[in-house]
Short mmCIF file of C-alpha atoms and ligand atoms in Angstrom, two decimals:
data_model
loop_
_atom_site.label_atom_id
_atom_site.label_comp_id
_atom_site.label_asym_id
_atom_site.label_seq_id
_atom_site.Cartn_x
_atom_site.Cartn_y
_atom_site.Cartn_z
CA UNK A 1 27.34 10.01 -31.06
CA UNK A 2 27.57 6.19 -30.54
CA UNK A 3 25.33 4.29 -28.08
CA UNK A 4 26.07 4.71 -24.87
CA UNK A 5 27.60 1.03 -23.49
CA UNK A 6 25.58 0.77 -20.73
CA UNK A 7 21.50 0.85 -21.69
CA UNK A 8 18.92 0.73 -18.67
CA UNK A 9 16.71 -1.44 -20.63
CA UNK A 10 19.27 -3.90 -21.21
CA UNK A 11 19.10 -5.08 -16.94
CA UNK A 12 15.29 -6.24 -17.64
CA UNK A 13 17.26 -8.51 -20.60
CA UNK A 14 19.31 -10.33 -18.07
CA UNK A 15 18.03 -13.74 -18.38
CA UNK A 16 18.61 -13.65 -22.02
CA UNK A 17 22.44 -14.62 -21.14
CA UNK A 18 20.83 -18.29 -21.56
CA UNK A 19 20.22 -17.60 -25.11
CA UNK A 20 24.08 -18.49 -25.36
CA UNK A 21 24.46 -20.96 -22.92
CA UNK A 22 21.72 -22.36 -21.45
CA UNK A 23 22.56 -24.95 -18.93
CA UNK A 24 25.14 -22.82 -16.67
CA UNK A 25 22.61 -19.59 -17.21
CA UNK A 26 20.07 -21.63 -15.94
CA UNK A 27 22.47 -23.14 -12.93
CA UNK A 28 23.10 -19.61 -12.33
CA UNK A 29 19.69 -17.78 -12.06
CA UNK A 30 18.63 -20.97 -9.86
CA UNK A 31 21.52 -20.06 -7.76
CA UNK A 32 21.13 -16.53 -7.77
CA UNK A 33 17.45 -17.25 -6.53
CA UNK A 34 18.68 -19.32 -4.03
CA UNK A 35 20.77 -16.56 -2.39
CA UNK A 36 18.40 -14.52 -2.65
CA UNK A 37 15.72 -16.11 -0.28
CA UNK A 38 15.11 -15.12 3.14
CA UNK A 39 17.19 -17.75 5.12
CA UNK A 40 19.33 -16.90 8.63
CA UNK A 41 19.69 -13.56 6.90
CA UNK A 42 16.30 -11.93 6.38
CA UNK A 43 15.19 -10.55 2.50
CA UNK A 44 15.87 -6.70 3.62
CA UNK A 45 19.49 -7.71 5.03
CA UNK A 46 20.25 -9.36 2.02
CA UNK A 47 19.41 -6.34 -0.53
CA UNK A 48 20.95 -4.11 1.37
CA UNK A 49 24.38 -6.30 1.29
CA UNK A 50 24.01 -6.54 -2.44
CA UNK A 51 23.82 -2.59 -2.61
CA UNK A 52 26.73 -1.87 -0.83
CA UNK A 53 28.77 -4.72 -2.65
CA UNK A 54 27.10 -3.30 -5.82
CA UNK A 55 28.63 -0.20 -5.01
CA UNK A 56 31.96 -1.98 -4.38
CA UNK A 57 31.87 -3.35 -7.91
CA UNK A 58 30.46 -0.16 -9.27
CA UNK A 59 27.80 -2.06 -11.58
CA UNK A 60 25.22 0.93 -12.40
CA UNK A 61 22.43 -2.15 -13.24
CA UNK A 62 23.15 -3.63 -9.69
CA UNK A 63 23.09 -0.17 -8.15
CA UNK A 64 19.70 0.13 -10.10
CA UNK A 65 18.05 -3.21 -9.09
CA UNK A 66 19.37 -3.18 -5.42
CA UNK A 67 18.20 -0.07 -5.03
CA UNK A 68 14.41 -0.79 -6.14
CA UNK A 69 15.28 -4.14 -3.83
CA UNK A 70 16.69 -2.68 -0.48
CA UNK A 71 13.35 -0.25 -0.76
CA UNK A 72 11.17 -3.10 -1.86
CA UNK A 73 12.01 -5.29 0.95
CA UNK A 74 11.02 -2.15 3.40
CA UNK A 75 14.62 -0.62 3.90
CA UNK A 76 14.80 3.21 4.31
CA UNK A 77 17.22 5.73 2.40
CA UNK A 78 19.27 5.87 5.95
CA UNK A 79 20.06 1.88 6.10
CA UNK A 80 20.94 2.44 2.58
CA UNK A 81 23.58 5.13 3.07
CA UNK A 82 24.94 3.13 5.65
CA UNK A 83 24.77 0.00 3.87
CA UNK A 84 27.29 2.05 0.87
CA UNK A 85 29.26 3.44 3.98
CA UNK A 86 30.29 0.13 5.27
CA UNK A 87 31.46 -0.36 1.36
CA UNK A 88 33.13 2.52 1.36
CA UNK A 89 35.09 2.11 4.75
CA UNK A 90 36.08 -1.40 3.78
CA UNK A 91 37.16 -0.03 0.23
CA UNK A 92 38.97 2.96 2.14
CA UNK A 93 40.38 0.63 4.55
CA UNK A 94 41.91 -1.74 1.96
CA UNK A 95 43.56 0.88 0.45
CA UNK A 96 45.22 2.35 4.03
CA UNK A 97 45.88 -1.07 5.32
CA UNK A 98 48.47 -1.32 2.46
CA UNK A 99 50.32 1.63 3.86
CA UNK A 100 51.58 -0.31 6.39
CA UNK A 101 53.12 -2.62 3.75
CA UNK A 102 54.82 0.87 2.16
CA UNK A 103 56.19 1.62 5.60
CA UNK A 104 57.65 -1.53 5.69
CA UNK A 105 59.53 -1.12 3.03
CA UNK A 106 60.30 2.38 3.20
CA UNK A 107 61.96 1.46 6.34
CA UNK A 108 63.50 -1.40 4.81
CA UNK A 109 65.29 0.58 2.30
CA UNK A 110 65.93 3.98 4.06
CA UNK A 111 68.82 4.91 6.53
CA UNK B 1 9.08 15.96 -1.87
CA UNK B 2 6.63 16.41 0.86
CA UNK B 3 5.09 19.44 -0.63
CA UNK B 4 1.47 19.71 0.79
CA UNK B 5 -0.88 19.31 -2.42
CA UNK B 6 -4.52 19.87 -3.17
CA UNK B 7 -6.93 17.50 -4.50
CA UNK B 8 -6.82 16.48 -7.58
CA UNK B 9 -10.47 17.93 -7.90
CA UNK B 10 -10.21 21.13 -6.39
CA UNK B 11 -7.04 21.85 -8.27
CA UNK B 12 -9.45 21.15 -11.89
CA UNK B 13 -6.96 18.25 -12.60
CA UNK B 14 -7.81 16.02 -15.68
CA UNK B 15 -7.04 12.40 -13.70
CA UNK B 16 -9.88 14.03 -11.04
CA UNK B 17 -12.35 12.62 -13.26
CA UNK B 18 -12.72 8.29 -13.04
CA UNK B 19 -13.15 8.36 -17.10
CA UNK B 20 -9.75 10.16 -17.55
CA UNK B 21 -8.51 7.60 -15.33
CA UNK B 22 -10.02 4.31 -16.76
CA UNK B 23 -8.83 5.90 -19.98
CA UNK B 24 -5.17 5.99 -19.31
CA UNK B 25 -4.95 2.39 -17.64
CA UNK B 26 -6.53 0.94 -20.64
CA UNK B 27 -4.52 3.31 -23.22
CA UNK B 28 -1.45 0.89 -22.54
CA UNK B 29 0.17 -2.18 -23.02
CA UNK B 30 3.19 -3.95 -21.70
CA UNK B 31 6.01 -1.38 -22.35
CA UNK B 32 7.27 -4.92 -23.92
CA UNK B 33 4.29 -4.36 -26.65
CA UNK B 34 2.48 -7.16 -25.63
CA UNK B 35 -0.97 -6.00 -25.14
CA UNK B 36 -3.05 -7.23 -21.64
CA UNK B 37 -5.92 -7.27 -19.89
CA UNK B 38 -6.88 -7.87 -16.02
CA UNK B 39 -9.85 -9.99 -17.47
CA UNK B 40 -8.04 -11.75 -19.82
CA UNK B 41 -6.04 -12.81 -17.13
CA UNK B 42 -9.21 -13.94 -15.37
CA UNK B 43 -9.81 -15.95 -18.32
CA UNK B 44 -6.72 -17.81 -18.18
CA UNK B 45 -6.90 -18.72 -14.92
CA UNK B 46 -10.65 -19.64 -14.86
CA UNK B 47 -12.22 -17.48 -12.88
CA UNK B 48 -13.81 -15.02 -15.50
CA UNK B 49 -16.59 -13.61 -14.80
CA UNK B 50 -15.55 -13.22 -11.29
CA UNK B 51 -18.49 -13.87 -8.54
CA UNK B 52 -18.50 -12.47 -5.21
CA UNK B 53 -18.32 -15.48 -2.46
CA UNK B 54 -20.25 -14.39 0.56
CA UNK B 55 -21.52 -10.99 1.68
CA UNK B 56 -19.39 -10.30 4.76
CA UNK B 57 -17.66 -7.02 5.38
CA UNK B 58 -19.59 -3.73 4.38
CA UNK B 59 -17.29 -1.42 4.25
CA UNK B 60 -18.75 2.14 4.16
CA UNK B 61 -17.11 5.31 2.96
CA UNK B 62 -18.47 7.76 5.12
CA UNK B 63 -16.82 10.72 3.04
CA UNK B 64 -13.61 12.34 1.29
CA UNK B 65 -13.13 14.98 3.95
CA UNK B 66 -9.72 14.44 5.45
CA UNK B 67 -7.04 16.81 7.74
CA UNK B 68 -4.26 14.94 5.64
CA UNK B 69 -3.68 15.06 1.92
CA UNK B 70 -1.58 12.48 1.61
CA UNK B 71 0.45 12.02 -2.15
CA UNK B 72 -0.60 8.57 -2.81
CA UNK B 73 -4.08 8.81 -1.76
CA UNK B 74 -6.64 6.44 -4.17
CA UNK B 75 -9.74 8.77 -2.61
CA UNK B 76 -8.36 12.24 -3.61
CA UNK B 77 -9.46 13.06 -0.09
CA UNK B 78 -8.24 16.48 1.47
CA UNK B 79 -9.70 19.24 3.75
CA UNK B 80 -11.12 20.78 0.74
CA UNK B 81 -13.59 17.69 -0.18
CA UNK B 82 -17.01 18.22 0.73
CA UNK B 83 -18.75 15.06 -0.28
CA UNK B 84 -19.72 13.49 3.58
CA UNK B 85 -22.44 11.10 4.62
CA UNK B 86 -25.50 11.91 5.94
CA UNK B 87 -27.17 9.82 8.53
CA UNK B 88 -30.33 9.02 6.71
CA UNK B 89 -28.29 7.03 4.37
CA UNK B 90 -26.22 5.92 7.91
CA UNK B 91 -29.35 4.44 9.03
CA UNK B 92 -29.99 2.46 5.57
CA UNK B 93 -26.36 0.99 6.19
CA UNK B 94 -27.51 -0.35 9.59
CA UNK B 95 -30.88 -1.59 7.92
CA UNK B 96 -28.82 -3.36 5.52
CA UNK B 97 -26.51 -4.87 8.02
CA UNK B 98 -29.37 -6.15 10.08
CA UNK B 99 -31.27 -7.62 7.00
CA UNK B 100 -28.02 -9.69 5.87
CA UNK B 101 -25.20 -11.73 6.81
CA UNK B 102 -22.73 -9.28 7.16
CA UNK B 103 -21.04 -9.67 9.92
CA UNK B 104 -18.58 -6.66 10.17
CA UNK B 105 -18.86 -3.21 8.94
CA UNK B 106 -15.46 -1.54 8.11
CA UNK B 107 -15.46 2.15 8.10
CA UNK B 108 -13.50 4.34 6.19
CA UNK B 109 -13.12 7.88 4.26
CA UNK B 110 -11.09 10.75 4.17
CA UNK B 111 -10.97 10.26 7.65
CA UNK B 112 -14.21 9.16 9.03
CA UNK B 113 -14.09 10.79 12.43
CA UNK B 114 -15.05 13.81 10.49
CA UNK B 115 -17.95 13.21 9.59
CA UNK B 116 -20.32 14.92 12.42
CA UNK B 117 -22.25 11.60 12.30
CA UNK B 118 -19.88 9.14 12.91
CA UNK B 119 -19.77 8.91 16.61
CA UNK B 120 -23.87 8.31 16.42
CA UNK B 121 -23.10 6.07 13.59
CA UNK B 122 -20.55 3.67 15.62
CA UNK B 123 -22.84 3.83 18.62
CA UNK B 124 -25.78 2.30 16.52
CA UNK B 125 -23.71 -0.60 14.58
CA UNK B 126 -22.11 -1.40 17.92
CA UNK B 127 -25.82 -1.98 19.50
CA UNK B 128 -26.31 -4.18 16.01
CA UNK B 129 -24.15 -6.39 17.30
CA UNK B 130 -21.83 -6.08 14.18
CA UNK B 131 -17.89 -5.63 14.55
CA UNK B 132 -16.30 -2.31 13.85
CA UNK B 133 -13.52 -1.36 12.33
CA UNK B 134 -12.11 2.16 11.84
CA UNK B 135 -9.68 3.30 9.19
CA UNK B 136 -8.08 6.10 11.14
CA UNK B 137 -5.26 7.95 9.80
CA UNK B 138 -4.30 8.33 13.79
CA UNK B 139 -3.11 12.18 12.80
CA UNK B 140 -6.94 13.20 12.62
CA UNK B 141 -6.78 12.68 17.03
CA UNK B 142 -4.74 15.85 17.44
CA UNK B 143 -6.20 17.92 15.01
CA UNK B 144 -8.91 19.33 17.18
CA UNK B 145 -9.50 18.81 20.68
CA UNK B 146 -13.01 17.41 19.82
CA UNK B 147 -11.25 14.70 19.12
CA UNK B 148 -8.92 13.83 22.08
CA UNK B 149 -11.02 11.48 23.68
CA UNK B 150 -11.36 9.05 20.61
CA UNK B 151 -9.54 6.68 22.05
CA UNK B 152 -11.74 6.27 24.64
CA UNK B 153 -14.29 6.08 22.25
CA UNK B 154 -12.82 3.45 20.65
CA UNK B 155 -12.33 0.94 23.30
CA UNK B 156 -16.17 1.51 24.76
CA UNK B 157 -17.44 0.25 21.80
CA UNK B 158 -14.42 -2.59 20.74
CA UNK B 159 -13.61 -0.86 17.53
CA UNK B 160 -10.66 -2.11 16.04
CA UNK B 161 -8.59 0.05 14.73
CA UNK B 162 -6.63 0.02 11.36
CA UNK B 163 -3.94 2.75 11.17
CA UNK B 164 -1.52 3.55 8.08
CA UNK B 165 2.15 4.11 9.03
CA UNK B 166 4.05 3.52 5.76
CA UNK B 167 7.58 2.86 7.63
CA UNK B 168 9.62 2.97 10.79
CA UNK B 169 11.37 6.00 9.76
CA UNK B 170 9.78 9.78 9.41
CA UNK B 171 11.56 10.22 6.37
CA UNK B 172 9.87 8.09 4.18
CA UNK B 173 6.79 8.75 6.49
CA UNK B 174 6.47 12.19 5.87
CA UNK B 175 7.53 11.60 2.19
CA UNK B 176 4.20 10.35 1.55
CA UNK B 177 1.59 11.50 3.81
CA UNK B 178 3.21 15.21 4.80
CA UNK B 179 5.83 16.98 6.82
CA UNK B 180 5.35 16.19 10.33
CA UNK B 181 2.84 13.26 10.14
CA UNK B 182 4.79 11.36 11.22
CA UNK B 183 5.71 12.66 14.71
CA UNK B 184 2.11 13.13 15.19
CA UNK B 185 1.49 9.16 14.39
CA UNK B 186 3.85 8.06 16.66
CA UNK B 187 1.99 10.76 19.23
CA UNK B 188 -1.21 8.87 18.99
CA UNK B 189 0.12 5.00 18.30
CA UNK B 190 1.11 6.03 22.41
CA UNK B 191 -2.34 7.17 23.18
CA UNK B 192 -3.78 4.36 21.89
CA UNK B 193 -1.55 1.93 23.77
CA UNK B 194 -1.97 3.81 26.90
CA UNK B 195 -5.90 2.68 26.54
CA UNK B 196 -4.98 -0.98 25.56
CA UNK B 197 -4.58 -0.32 21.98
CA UNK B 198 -2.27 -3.22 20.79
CA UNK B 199 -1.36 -4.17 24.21
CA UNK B 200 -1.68 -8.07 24.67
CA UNK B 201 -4.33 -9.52 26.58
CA UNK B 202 -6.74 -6.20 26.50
CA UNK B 203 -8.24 -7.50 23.27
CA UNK B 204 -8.26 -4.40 21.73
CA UNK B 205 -6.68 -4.78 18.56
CA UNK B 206 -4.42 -2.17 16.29
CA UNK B 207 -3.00 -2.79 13.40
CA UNK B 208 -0.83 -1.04 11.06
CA UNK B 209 -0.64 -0.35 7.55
CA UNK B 210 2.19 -0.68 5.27
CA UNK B 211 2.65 1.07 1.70
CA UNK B 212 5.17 1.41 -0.38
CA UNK B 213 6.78 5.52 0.00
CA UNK B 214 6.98 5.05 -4.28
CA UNK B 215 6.61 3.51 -7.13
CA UNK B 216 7.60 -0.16 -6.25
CA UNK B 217 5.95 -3.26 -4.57
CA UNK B 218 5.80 -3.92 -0.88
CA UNK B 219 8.25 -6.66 1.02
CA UNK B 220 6.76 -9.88 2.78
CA UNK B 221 4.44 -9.08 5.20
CA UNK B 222 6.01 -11.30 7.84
CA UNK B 223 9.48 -9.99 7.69
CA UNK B 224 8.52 -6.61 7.61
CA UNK B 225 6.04 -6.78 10.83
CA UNK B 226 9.11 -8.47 12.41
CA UNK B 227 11.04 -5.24 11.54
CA UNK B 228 8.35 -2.60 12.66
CA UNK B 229 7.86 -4.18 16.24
CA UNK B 230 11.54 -4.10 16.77
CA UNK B 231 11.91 -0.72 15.55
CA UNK B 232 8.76 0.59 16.74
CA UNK B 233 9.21 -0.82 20.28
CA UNK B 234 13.10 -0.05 20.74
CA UNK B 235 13.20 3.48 19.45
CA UNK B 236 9.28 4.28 20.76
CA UNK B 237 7.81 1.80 23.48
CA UNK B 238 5.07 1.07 21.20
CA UNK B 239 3.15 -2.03 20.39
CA UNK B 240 0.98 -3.20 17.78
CA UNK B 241 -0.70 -6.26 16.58
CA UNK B 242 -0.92 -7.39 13.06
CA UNK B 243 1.02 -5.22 10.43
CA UNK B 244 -0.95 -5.10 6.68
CA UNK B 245 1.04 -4.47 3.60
CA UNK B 246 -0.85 -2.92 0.96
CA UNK B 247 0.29 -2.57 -2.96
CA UNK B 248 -0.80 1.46 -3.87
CA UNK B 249 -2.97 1.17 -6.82
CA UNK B 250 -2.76 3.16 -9.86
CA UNK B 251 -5.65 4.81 -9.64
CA UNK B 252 -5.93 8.99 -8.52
CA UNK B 253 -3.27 11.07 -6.67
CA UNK B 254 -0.82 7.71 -6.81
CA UNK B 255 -1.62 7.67 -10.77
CA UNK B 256 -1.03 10.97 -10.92
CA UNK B 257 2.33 10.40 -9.25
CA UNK B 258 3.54 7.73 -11.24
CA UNK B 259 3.35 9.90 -14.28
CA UNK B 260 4.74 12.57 -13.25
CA UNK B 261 7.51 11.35 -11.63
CA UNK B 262 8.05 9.20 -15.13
CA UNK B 263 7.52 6.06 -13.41
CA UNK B 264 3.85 4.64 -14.79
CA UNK B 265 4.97 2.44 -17.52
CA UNK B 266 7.36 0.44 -15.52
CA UNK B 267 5.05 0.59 -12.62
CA UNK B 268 2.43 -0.79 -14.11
CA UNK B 269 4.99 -3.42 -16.60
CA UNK B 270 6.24 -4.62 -12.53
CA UNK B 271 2.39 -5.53 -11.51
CA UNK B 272 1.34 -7.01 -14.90
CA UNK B 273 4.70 -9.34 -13.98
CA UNK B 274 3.94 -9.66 -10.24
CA UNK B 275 0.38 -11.28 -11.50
CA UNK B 276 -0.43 -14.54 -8.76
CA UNK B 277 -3.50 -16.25 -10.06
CA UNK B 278 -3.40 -17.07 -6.38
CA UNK B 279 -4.73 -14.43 -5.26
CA UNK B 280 -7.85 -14.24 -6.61
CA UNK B 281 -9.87 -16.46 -4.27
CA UNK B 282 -8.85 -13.67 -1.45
CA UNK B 283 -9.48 -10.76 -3.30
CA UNK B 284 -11.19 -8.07 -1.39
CA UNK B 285 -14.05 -7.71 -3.87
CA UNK B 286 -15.16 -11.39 -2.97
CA UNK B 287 -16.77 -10.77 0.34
CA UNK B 288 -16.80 -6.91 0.53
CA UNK B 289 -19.87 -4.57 -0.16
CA UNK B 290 -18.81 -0.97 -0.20
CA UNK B 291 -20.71 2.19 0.48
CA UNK B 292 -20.05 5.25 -1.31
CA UNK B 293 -20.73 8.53 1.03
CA UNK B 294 -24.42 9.05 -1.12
CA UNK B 295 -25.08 5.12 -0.71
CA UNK B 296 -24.54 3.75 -3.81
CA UNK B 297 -22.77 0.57 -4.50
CA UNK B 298 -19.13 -0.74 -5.65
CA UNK B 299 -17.52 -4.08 -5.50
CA UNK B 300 -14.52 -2.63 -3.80
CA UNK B 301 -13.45 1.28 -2.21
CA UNK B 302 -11.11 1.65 -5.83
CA UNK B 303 -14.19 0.75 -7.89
CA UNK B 304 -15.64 3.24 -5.85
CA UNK B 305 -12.99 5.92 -6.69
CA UNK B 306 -13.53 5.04 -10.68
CA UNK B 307 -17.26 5.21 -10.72
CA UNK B 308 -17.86 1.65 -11.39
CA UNK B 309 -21.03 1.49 -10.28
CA UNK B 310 -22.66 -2.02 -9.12
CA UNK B 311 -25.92 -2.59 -11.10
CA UNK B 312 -26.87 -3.92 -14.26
CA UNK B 313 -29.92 -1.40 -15.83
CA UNK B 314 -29.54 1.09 -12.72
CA UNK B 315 -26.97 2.18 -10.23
CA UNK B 316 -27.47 0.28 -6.88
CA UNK B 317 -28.27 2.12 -3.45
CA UNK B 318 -27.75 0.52 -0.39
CA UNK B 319 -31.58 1.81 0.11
CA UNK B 320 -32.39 -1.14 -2.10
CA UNK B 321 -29.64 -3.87 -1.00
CA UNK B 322 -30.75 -7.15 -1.75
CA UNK B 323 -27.99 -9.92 -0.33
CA UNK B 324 -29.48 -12.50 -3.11
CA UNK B 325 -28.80 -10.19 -5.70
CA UNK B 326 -25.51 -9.06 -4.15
CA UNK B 327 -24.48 -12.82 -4.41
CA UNK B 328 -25.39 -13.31 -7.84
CA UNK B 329 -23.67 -10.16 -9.60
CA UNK B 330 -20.76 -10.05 -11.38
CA UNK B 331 -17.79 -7.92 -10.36
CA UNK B 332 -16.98 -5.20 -12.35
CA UNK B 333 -13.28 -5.43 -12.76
CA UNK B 334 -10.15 -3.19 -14.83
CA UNK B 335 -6.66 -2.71 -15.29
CA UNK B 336 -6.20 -1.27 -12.13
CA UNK B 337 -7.36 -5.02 -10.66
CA UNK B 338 -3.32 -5.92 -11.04
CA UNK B 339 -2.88 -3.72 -7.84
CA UNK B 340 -4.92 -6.37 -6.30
CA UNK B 341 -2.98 -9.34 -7.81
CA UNK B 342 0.53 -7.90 -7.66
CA UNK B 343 2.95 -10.75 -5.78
CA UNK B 344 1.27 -11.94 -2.76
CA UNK B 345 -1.31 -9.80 -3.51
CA UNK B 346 -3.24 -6.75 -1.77
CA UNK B 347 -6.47 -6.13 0.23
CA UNK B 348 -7.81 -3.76 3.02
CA UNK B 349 -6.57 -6.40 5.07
CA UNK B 350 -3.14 -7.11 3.60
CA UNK B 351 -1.37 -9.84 1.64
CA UNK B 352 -4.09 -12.52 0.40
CA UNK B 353 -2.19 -15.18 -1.13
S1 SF4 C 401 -4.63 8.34 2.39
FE1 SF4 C 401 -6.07 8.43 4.11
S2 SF4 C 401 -5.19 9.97 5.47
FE2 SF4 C 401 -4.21 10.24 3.51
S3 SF4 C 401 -5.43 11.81 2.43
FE3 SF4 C 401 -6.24 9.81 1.82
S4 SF4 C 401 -7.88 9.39 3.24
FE4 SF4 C 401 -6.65 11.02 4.14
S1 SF4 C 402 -9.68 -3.43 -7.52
FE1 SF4 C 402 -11.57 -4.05 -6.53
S2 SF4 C 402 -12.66 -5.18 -8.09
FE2 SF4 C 402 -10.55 -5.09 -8.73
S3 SF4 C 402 -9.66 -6.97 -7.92
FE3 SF4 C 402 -9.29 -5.35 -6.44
S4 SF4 C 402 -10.96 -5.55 -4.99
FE4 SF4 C 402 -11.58 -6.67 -6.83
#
């Protein structure tokens, strides 16, 4: 058995990515900061947009940190459902939405 | 999730005893490997030893007796704890009170309102002149009709009241403090507002507590109080004044959930991380006396919970309180201290820093 490819204790090694490149690392975690701070959108609002857009990107150490977050900044396990539902619509949705395009052109081409 | 439990103690469980406890807080280091202290910490940021500031709030326990047996609880209190106090050592709380500059006596438990002496015991602080607060777990109102008229109580003698109510939801509610608790809060928190409680301009003052339902850190306190009155007052009609978030410390039924849920290491990694230096002018500890239920002495209710004893040669009793002395001692501090330091840091009263 080979190591798995993602490791849990690799999210806590996230800010090493500077180790490679420190200056845009270091623009991006002052960035990522940045977002993060309670501004017209409050702390709680915020984490629970990053879990359902976490969810959208499936990225298990998002899902992970997000999680912790959304709870940390006082959200409850219903907001959070919802929060993955409104993901889930919009990813459902994008796929439907294109069925009008294959109507179009099944019309286009049929008798 | 919400399984009722026991106490640690009457269920013979090895963290029921404080030396178990300290044991396992100082067994480990920084899951990192880095090895820590709370007072080397103190060190660093010049404040080691750490002195007490003034002698303002005595906060008694008046015993571990509670109707609840909440998961997280740092007392081990339950219906099947005994340990209550009696009014002789009541009566050397109020002689203390009188004979120092305390100017507020904080009362706590298990849920206080059990103890037969409490009523007598408010009555007589209240004609000390002293303010009065009352840690009451608001579920304790319903559990016995002797009890119904608390509220009442209450506002004839000012008390303010300090309630928990760990969220908005009864999920995460009951998660932590039992099935249906709840449903019952939200019964009282209207009780109490029908009296005043919480309503403005009738200067009788409720506040909420905040804990985290788990094994992470709690939000801002600002932003979440915003949340609670919205929720609270849309989906309920009720009001409150000041909401208090509180870190849980590692210490008793919440240590014991930590490791067996798995979570303990990273728990405890996430408030070594969280350390503020800030906070340690506001820590609790600095102007707090507390009062075990036999009258002995701790720099803080945890201390309490661990045994750490104030007194250098001899335990202290509040028979013997001396404010000079109290000034002058040094506080007794652990690895369960980084509760108090987490972030914006944690006291009876909320964030400090
Ligand atoms: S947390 Fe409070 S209400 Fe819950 S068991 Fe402990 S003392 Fe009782
Ligand atoms: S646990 Fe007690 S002694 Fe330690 S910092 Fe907190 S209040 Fe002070």
């Amino acid at each position: 058995m080979g190591k798995p490819y993602y490791i849990e204790e690799d999210l806590f090694k996230f800010g090493n990515i500077t180790e490679f490149q420190p200056e845009l690392g270091k623009k991006f975690f002052s960035y990522y900061n940045a977002v993060f701070e309670e501004g017209a959108l409050t702390e709680r609002e915020k984490a629970l947009i990053a879990l359902a857009v976490s969810h959208t990107v499936q990225c298990p150490y998002c899902i992970d940190a997000y999680t912790t977050a959304s709870l940390e900044k006082g959200a409850d396990e219903e907001q959070m459902m919802e929060a993955i539902h409104v993901a889930a619509a919009i990813r459902g949705g994008a796929s439907l939405v294109h069925g009008v395009q294959m109507m179009n052109k099944a019309k286009e081409i049929s008798m | 999730m919400s399984e009722a439990t026991k106490s640690l103690k009457s269920r013979k469980h090895r963290l029921a005893s404080s030396f178990i406890q300290l044991k396992v807080l100082n067994d480990n280091g920084h899951s990192n490997g880095e090895a820590y202290s709370f007072e080397g910490k103190l060190h660093a940021a010049g404040h080691y030893p750490l002195k007490p500031l003034k002698t303002e709030i005595l906060q008694v326990n008046i015993g571990k007796m509670c109707n609840q047996t909440c998961r997280h609880c740092h007392v081990d209190a339950g219906p099947d704890r005994k340990e209550i106090m009696t009014r002789e050592v009541m009566q050397q709380c109020i002689d203390a009170v009188k004979n120092s500059d305390f100017n507020t006596v904080d009362l706590t438990g298990g849920a206080p309102e059990m103890n037969p002496d409490f009523r007598w015991f408010v009555e007589k602080l209240d004609k000390a002149g002293v303010n009065i607060i009352v840690r009451c777990n608001l579920t304790i109102i319903l559990a016995n009709p002797r009890y119904y008229d608390l509220p009442e109580f209450y506002k004839t003698h000012n008390v303010v009241i300090i309630s928990s109510l760990p969220h908005y939801s009864a999920r995460r509610t009951d998660a932590q403090r039992g099935e249906g608790v709840f449903a019952k809060s939200i019964q009282v928190l209207k009780m109490l507002n029908e009296v005043g409680y919480g309503m403005d301009g009738s200067g009788l003052e409720l506040h909420l507590v905040y804990n985290p339902s788990g094994a992470y850190l709690p939000p801002s306190q600002e932003s979440l109080k915003k949340d609670f009155k919205r929720r609270l007052k849309s989906d309920f009609d009720i009001e409150f004044n000041d909401l208090y978030a509180i870190t849980n410390m590692p210490i008793s039924r919440f240590l014991d959930y930590l490791i067996q849920s798995g979570n303990y290491d990273a728990y405890t990694d996430k408030l070594l991380e969280a350390f503020n230096p800030l906070a340690i002018d506001g820590l609790m500890c600095r102007n707090t006396v507390s009062v075990g239920w036999d009258g002995y002495l701790y720099d803080c209710d945890f201390n309490q919970m661990l045994d750490l004893k104030i007194g250098d040669k001899a335990p202290l009793h509040i028979s013997e309180f001396d404010e000079e002395m109290m000034l002058s001692r040094t506080i007794i501090t652990n690895q369960h201290c980084f509760g108090c330091t987490a972030g914006s840091g944690s006291s009876c009263g909320g964030e400090i820093a």
